Amino acid sequence: MKRLLLIFHSQSGHTRRLAEAAAAGAAELEDEIELRVRDARAATLDDLLWAQGLLLGTPENFGYMSGALKDFMDRTYYAAEGKTIGLPYAVFISCDNDGRGAVSAIERIATGYGWRQIAAALICRGEVTPEHEAQARELGQTLAAGLTLGLF
Ligand SMILES: Cc1cc2nc3c(=O)[nH]c(=O)nc-3n(C[C@H](O)[C@H](O)[C@H](O)COP(=O)(O)O)c2cc1C
């Protein structure tokens, strides 16, 4: 079994819907994937060190990732230093009209952890649509499938 961690934060529920879709995509490989889903405020260093793959979901707030996801990184960055090198990860964002600030902030910090991005960031603008949910589902599936096939 490969271990996949999904960490997200959502204030009004949009990112939560994407997270549920991404989790459903990963769960399609339930025989081979152990999935752990955590609200960013409850996610811990132990969760991160447990993971062999990581999905991160956040709204864009003020041109940045949500404070809750940033807090997770603040709490784990130095404690995880050198211990998550090469961790394959992917990002999904819910936002009104931009999303790029959140993506670039996450990518910059992920580089510091030494993580490896396995897919372009998924940016979902405006109301969450069935197409957004399908894309999030595919992202979860892609990471899970890549893990089980040993591609990452
Ligand atoms: C405090 C705050 C700041 C926001 N800043 C941005 C922003 O900088 N860019 C943007 O595109 N959307 C921004 N938004 C819109 C949210 O990203 C958007 O509503 C998102 O879908 C919320 O996701 P959630 O329901 O998971 O919390 C902001 C929303 C809030 C509440």
mmCIF file of C-alpha atoms and ligand atoms in Angstrom:
data_model
loop_
_atom_site.group_PDB
_atom_site.id
_atom_site.type_symbol
_atom_site.label_atom_id
_atom_site.label_comp_id
_atom_site.label_asym_id
_atom_site.label_seq_id
_atom_site.Cartn_x
_atom_site.Cartn_y
_atom_site.Cartn_z
ATOM 1 C CA MET A 1 0.000 0.000 0.000
ATOM 2 C CA LYS A 2 1.205 3.484 -0.854
ATOM 3 C CA ARG A 3 0.357 6.291 1.546
ATOM 4 C CA LEU A 4 -1.295 9.416 0.178
ATOM 5 C CA LEU A 5 -1.972 12.491 2.306
ATOM 6 C CA LEU A 6 -4.476 15.157 1.280
ATOM 7 C CA ILE A 7 -4.281 18.425 3.217
ATOM 8 C CA PHE A 8 -6.728 21.197 2.514
ATOM 9 C CA HIS A 9 -8.344 24.250 3.965
ATOM 10 C CA SER A 10 -11.705 25.675 3.035
ATOM 11 C CA GLN A 11 -13.670 28.508 4.559
ATOM 12 C CA SER A 12 -16.852 28.560 2.498
ATOM 13 C CA GLY A 13 -16.723 25.027 1.121
ATOM 14 C CA HIS A 14 -15.361 25.444 -2.402
ATOM 15 C CA THR A 15 -11.953 23.910 -1.800
ATOM 16 C CA ARG A 16 -13.661 21.232 0.276
ATOM 17 C CA ARG A 17 -15.633 20.161 -2.784
ATOM 18 C CA LEU A 18 -12.433 19.939 -4.801
ATOM 19 C CA ALA A 19 -10.785 18.015 -1.970
ATOM 20 C CA GLU A 20 -13.659 15.541 -1.889
ATOM 21 C CA ALA A 21 -13.352 15.054 -5.645
ATOM 22 C CA ALA A 22 -9.568 14.588 -5.445
ATOM 23 C CA ALA A 23 -10.027 12.091 -2.605
ATOM 24 C CA ALA A 24 -12.605 10.198 -4.661
ATOM 25 C CA GLY A 25 -10.120 10.008 -7.532
ATOM 26 C CA ALA A 26 -7.409 8.630 -5.281
ATOM 27 C CA ALA A 27 -9.906 6.235 -3.684
ATOM 28 C CA GLU A 28 -10.439 4.580 -7.039
ATOM 29 C CA LEU A 29 -7.195 2.784 -6.216
ATOM 30 C CA GLU A 30 -8.319 1.872 -2.727
ATOM 31 C CA ASP A 31 -6.734 -1.577 -2.901
ATOM 32 C CA GLU A 32 -3.334 0.003 -3.366
ATOM 33 C CA ILE A 33 -3.630 3.418 -1.737
ATOM 34 C CA GLU A 34 -4.038 4.309 1.913
ATOM 35 C CA LEU A 35 -5.572 7.770 1.938
ATOM 36 C CA ARG A 36 -5.414 10.189 4.830
ATOM 37 C CA VAL A 37 -7.423 13.431 4.539
ATOM 38 C CA ARG A 38 -6.625 16.254 6.928
ATOM 39 C CA ASP A 39 -7.888 19.757 7.494
ATOM 40 C CA ALA A 40 -4.754 21.930 7.359
ATOM 41 C CA ARG A 41 -5.380 23.079 10.934
ATOM 42 C CA ALA A 42 -5.284 19.491 12.214
ATOM 43 C CA ALA A 43 -2.517 18.167 9.963
ATOM 44 C CA THR A 44 0.696 17.350 11.797
ATOM 45 C CA LEU A 45 4.348 16.636 11.182
ATOM 46 C CA ASP A 46 3.589 12.939 11.732
ATOM 47 C CA ASP A 47 1.063 13.055 8.895
ATOM 48 C CA LEU A 48 3.653 14.598 6.610
ATOM 49 C CA LEU A 49 6.394 12.127 7.528
ATOM 50 C CA TRP A 50 3.898 9.280 6.995
ATOM 51 C CA ALA A 51 3.084 10.387 3.443
ATOM 52 C CA GLN A 52 4.574 9.015 0.237
ATOM 53 C CA GLY A 53 2.498 11.407 -1.851
ATOM 54 C CA LEU A 54 0.865 14.736 -1.029
ATOM 55 C CA LEU A 55 -2.119 16.677 -2.341
ATOM 56 C CA LEU A 56 -2.509 20.271 -1.164
ATOM 57 C CA GLY A 57 -5.732 22.253 -1.585
ATOM 58 C CA THR A 58 -6.378 25.850 -0.633
ATOM 59 C CA PRO A 59 -8.385 28.899 -1.568
ATOM 60 C CA GLU A 60 -6.411 31.900 -2.693
ATOM 61 C CA ASN A 61 -6.791 34.541 -0.025
ATOM 62 C CA PHE A 62 -5.207 37.954 -0.510
ATOM 63 C CA GLY A 63 -3.072 36.610 -3.325
ATOM 64 C CA TYR A 64 -1.640 33.831 -1.174
ATOM 65 C CA MET A 65 -2.443 30.365 0.164
ATOM 66 C CA SER A 66 -4.851 30.310 3.113
ATOM 67 C CA GLY A 67 -3.440 31.131 6.514
ATOM 68 C CA ALA A 68 -4.285 27.621 7.697
ATOM 69 C CA LEU A 69 -2.151 25.945 5.031
ATOM 70 C CA LYS A 70 0.648 28.423 5.610
ATOM 71 C CA ASP A 71 0.416 27.623 9.337
ATOM 72 C CA PHE A 72 0.850 23.913 8.537
ATOM 73 C CA MET A 73 4.016 24.773 6.647
ATOM 74 C CA ASP A 74 5.219 27.056 9.440
ATOM 75 C CA ARG A 75 4.712 24.229 11.922
ATOM 76 C CA THR A 76 6.437 21.527 9.900
ATOM 77 C CA TYR A 77 9.062 23.148 7.683
ATOM 78 C CA TYR A 78 12.115 22.988 9.914
ATOM 79 C CA ALA A 79 11.040 19.824 11.727
ATOM 80 C CA ALA A 80 10.697 18.059 8.366
ATOM 81 C CA GLU A 81 13.909 19.483 6.957
ATOM 82 C CA GLY A 82 15.723 16.849 4.918
ATOM 83 C CA LYS A 83 13.059 14.193 5.669
ATOM 84 C CA THR A 84 10.622 14.716 2.792
ATOM 85 C CA ILE A 85 13.056 15.196 -0.072
ATOM 86 C CA GLY A 86 11.532 14.111 -3.366
ATOM 87 C CA LEU A 87 7.986 13.783 -1.981
ATOM 88 C CA PRO A 88 5.691 13.866 -5.029
ATOM 89 C CA TYR A 89 2.967 16.481 -4.665
ATOM 90 C CA ALA A 90 0.223 18.307 -6.517
ATOM 91 C CA VAL A 91 -1.813 21.421 -5.753
ATOM 92 C CA PHE A 92 -5.378 22.542 -6.348
ATOM 93 C CA ILE A 93 -6.696 26.039 -5.769
ATOM 94 C CA SER A 94 -10.150 27.555 -5.514
ATOM 95 C CA CYS A 95 -10.276 31.299 -6.152
ATOM 96 C CA ASP A 96 -12.401 34.053 -7.631
ATOM 97 C CA ASN A 97 -10.282 35.234 -10.503
ATOM 98 C CA ASP A 98 -6.557 34.656 -10.051
ATOM 99 C CA GLY A 99 -4.951 31.823 -8.051
ATOM 100 C CA ARG A 100 -1.420 32.383 -9.266
ATOM 101 C CA GLY A 101 -0.229 33.987 -6.033
ATOM 102 C CA ALA A 102 -1.261 30.952 -4.006
ATOM 103 C CA VAL A 103 0.356 28.588 -6.488
ATOM 104 C CA SER A 104 3.655 30.405 -6.620
ATOM 105 C CA ALA A 105 3.842 30.703 -2.824
ATOM 106 C CA ILE A 106 3.229 26.981 -2.417
ATOM 107 C CA GLU A 107 5.693 26.063 -5.151
ATOM 108 C CA ARG A 108 8.404 28.241 -3.643
ATOM 109 C CA ILE A 109 8.021 26.710 -0.189
ATOM 110 C CA ALA A 110 7.655 23.191 -1.627
ATOM 111 C CA THR A 111 11.008 23.674 -3.338
ATOM 112 C CA GLY A 112 12.466 24.419 0.082
ATOM 113 C CA TYR A 113 11.072 21.164 1.471
ATOM 114 C CA GLY A 114 12.547 19.399 -1.570
ATOM 115 C CA TRP A 115 9.174 18.150 -2.859
ATOM 116 C CA ARG A 116 8.627 17.210 -6.491
ATOM 117 C CA GLN A 117 5.592 18.580 -8.315
ATOM 118 C CA ILE A 118 4.039 15.856 -10.475
ATOM 119 C CA ALA A 119 1.362 17.864 -12.286
ATOM 120 C CA ALA A 120 0.594 21.462 -13.157
ATOM 121 C CA ALA A 121 -1.343 23.221 -10.413
ATOM 122 C CA LEU A 122 -5.102 23.017 -10.861
ATOM 123 C CA ILE A 123 -6.628 26.497 -10.540
ATOM 124 C CA CYS A 124 -10.427 26.571 -10.340
ATOM 125 C CA ARG A 125 -11.829 30.066 -10.769
ATOM 126 C CA GLY A 126 -15.302 31.133 -9.684
ATOM 127 C CA GLU A 127 -18.043 28.776 -8.583
ATOM 128 C CA VAL A 128 -16.946 25.160 -8.405
ATOM 129 C CA THR A 129 -18.280 23.436 -11.509
ATOM 130 C CA PRO A 130 -18.647 19.763 -12.376
ATOM 131 C CA GLU A 131 -15.688 20.253 -14.696
ATOM 132 C CA HIS A 132 -13.565 21.525 -11.800
ATOM 133 C CA GLU A 133 -14.593 18.505 -9.764
ATOM 134 C CA ALA A 134 -13.701 16.201 -12.649
ATOM 135 C CA GLN A 135 -10.281 17.853 -12.931
ATOM 136 C CA ALA A 136 -9.685 17.520 -9.188
ATOM 137 C CA ARG A 137 -10.743 13.895 -9.340
ATOM 138 C CA GLU A 138 -8.293 13.299 -12.155
ATOM 139 C CA LEU A 139 -5.520 14.982 -10.190
ATOM 140 C CA GLY A 140 -6.110 12.681 -7.230
ATOM 141 C CA GLN A 141 -6.220 9.706 -9.533
ATOM 142 C CA THR A 142 -3.006 10.751 -11.297
ATOM 143 C CA LEU A 143 -1.032 11.048 -8.100
ATOM 144 C CA ALA A 144 -2.426 7.805 -6.723
ATOM 145 C CA ALA A 145 -1.816 5.882 -9.938
ATOM 146 C CA GLY A 146 1.703 7.244 -10.284
ATOM 147 C CA LEU A 147 2.481 6.192 -6.723
ATOM 148 C CA THR A 148 1.183 2.669 -7.202
ATOM 149 C CA LEU A 149 3.063 2.290 -10.496
ATOM 150 C CA GLY A 150 6.267 3.593 -8.945
ATOM 151 C CA LEU A 151 6.456 6.464 -11.415
ATOM 152 C CA PHE A 152 7.453 9.040 -8.798
HETATM 153 C C1 LIG B 1 -10.332 37.021 2.755
HETATM 154 C C2 LIG B 1 -10.445 36.564 1.330
HETATM 155 C C3 LIG B 1 -9.483 36.917 0.421
HETATM 156 C C4 LIG B 1 -9.581 36.494 -0.919
HETATM 157 N N1 LIG B 1 -8.593 36.816 -1.799
HETATM 158 C C5 LIG B 1 -8.665 36.369 -3.083
HETATM 159 C C6 LIG B 1 -7.608 36.642 -4.006
HETATM 160 O O1 LIG B 1 -6.606 37.260 -3.671
HETATM 161 N N2 LIG B 1 -7.726 36.175 -5.272
HETATM 162 C C7 LIG B 1 -8.831 35.475 -5.706
HETATM 163 O O2 LIG B 1 -8.871 35.101 -6.875
HETATM 164 N N3 LIG B 1 -9.833 35.173 -4.834
HETATM 165 C C8 LIG B 1 -9.769 35.606 -3.545
HETATM 166 N N4 LIG B 1 -10.771 35.295 -2.644
HETATM 167 C C9 LIG B 1 -11.879 34.437 -3.085
HETATM 168 C C10 LIG B 1 -11.691 32.989 -2.630
HETATM 169 O O3 LIG B 1 -10.447 32.486 -3.047
HETATM 170 C C11 LIG B 1 -12.784 32.104 -3.238
HETATM 171 O O4 LIG B 1 -14.043 32.551 -2.793
HETATM 172 C C12 LIG B 1 -12.607 30.657 -2.914
HETATM 173 O O5 LIG B 1 -13.463 29.888 -3.745
HETATM 174 C C13 LIG B 1 -12.913 30.340 -1.463
HETATM 175 O O6 LIG B 1 -12.674 28.979 -1.242
HETATM 176 P P1 LIG B 1 -13.238 28.232 0.055
HETATM 177 O O7 LIG B 1 -14.742 28.191 -0.084
HETATM 178 O O8 LIG B 1 -12.644 26.884 0.000
HETATM 179 O O9 LIG B 1 -12.797 29.012 1.269
HETATM 180 C C14 LIG B 1 -10.681 35.707 -1.311
HETATM 181 C C15 LIG B 1 -11.660 35.354 -0.370
HETATM 182 C C16 LIG B 1 -11.540 35.771 0.938
HETATM 183 C C17 LIG B 1 -12.596 35.362 1.957
#
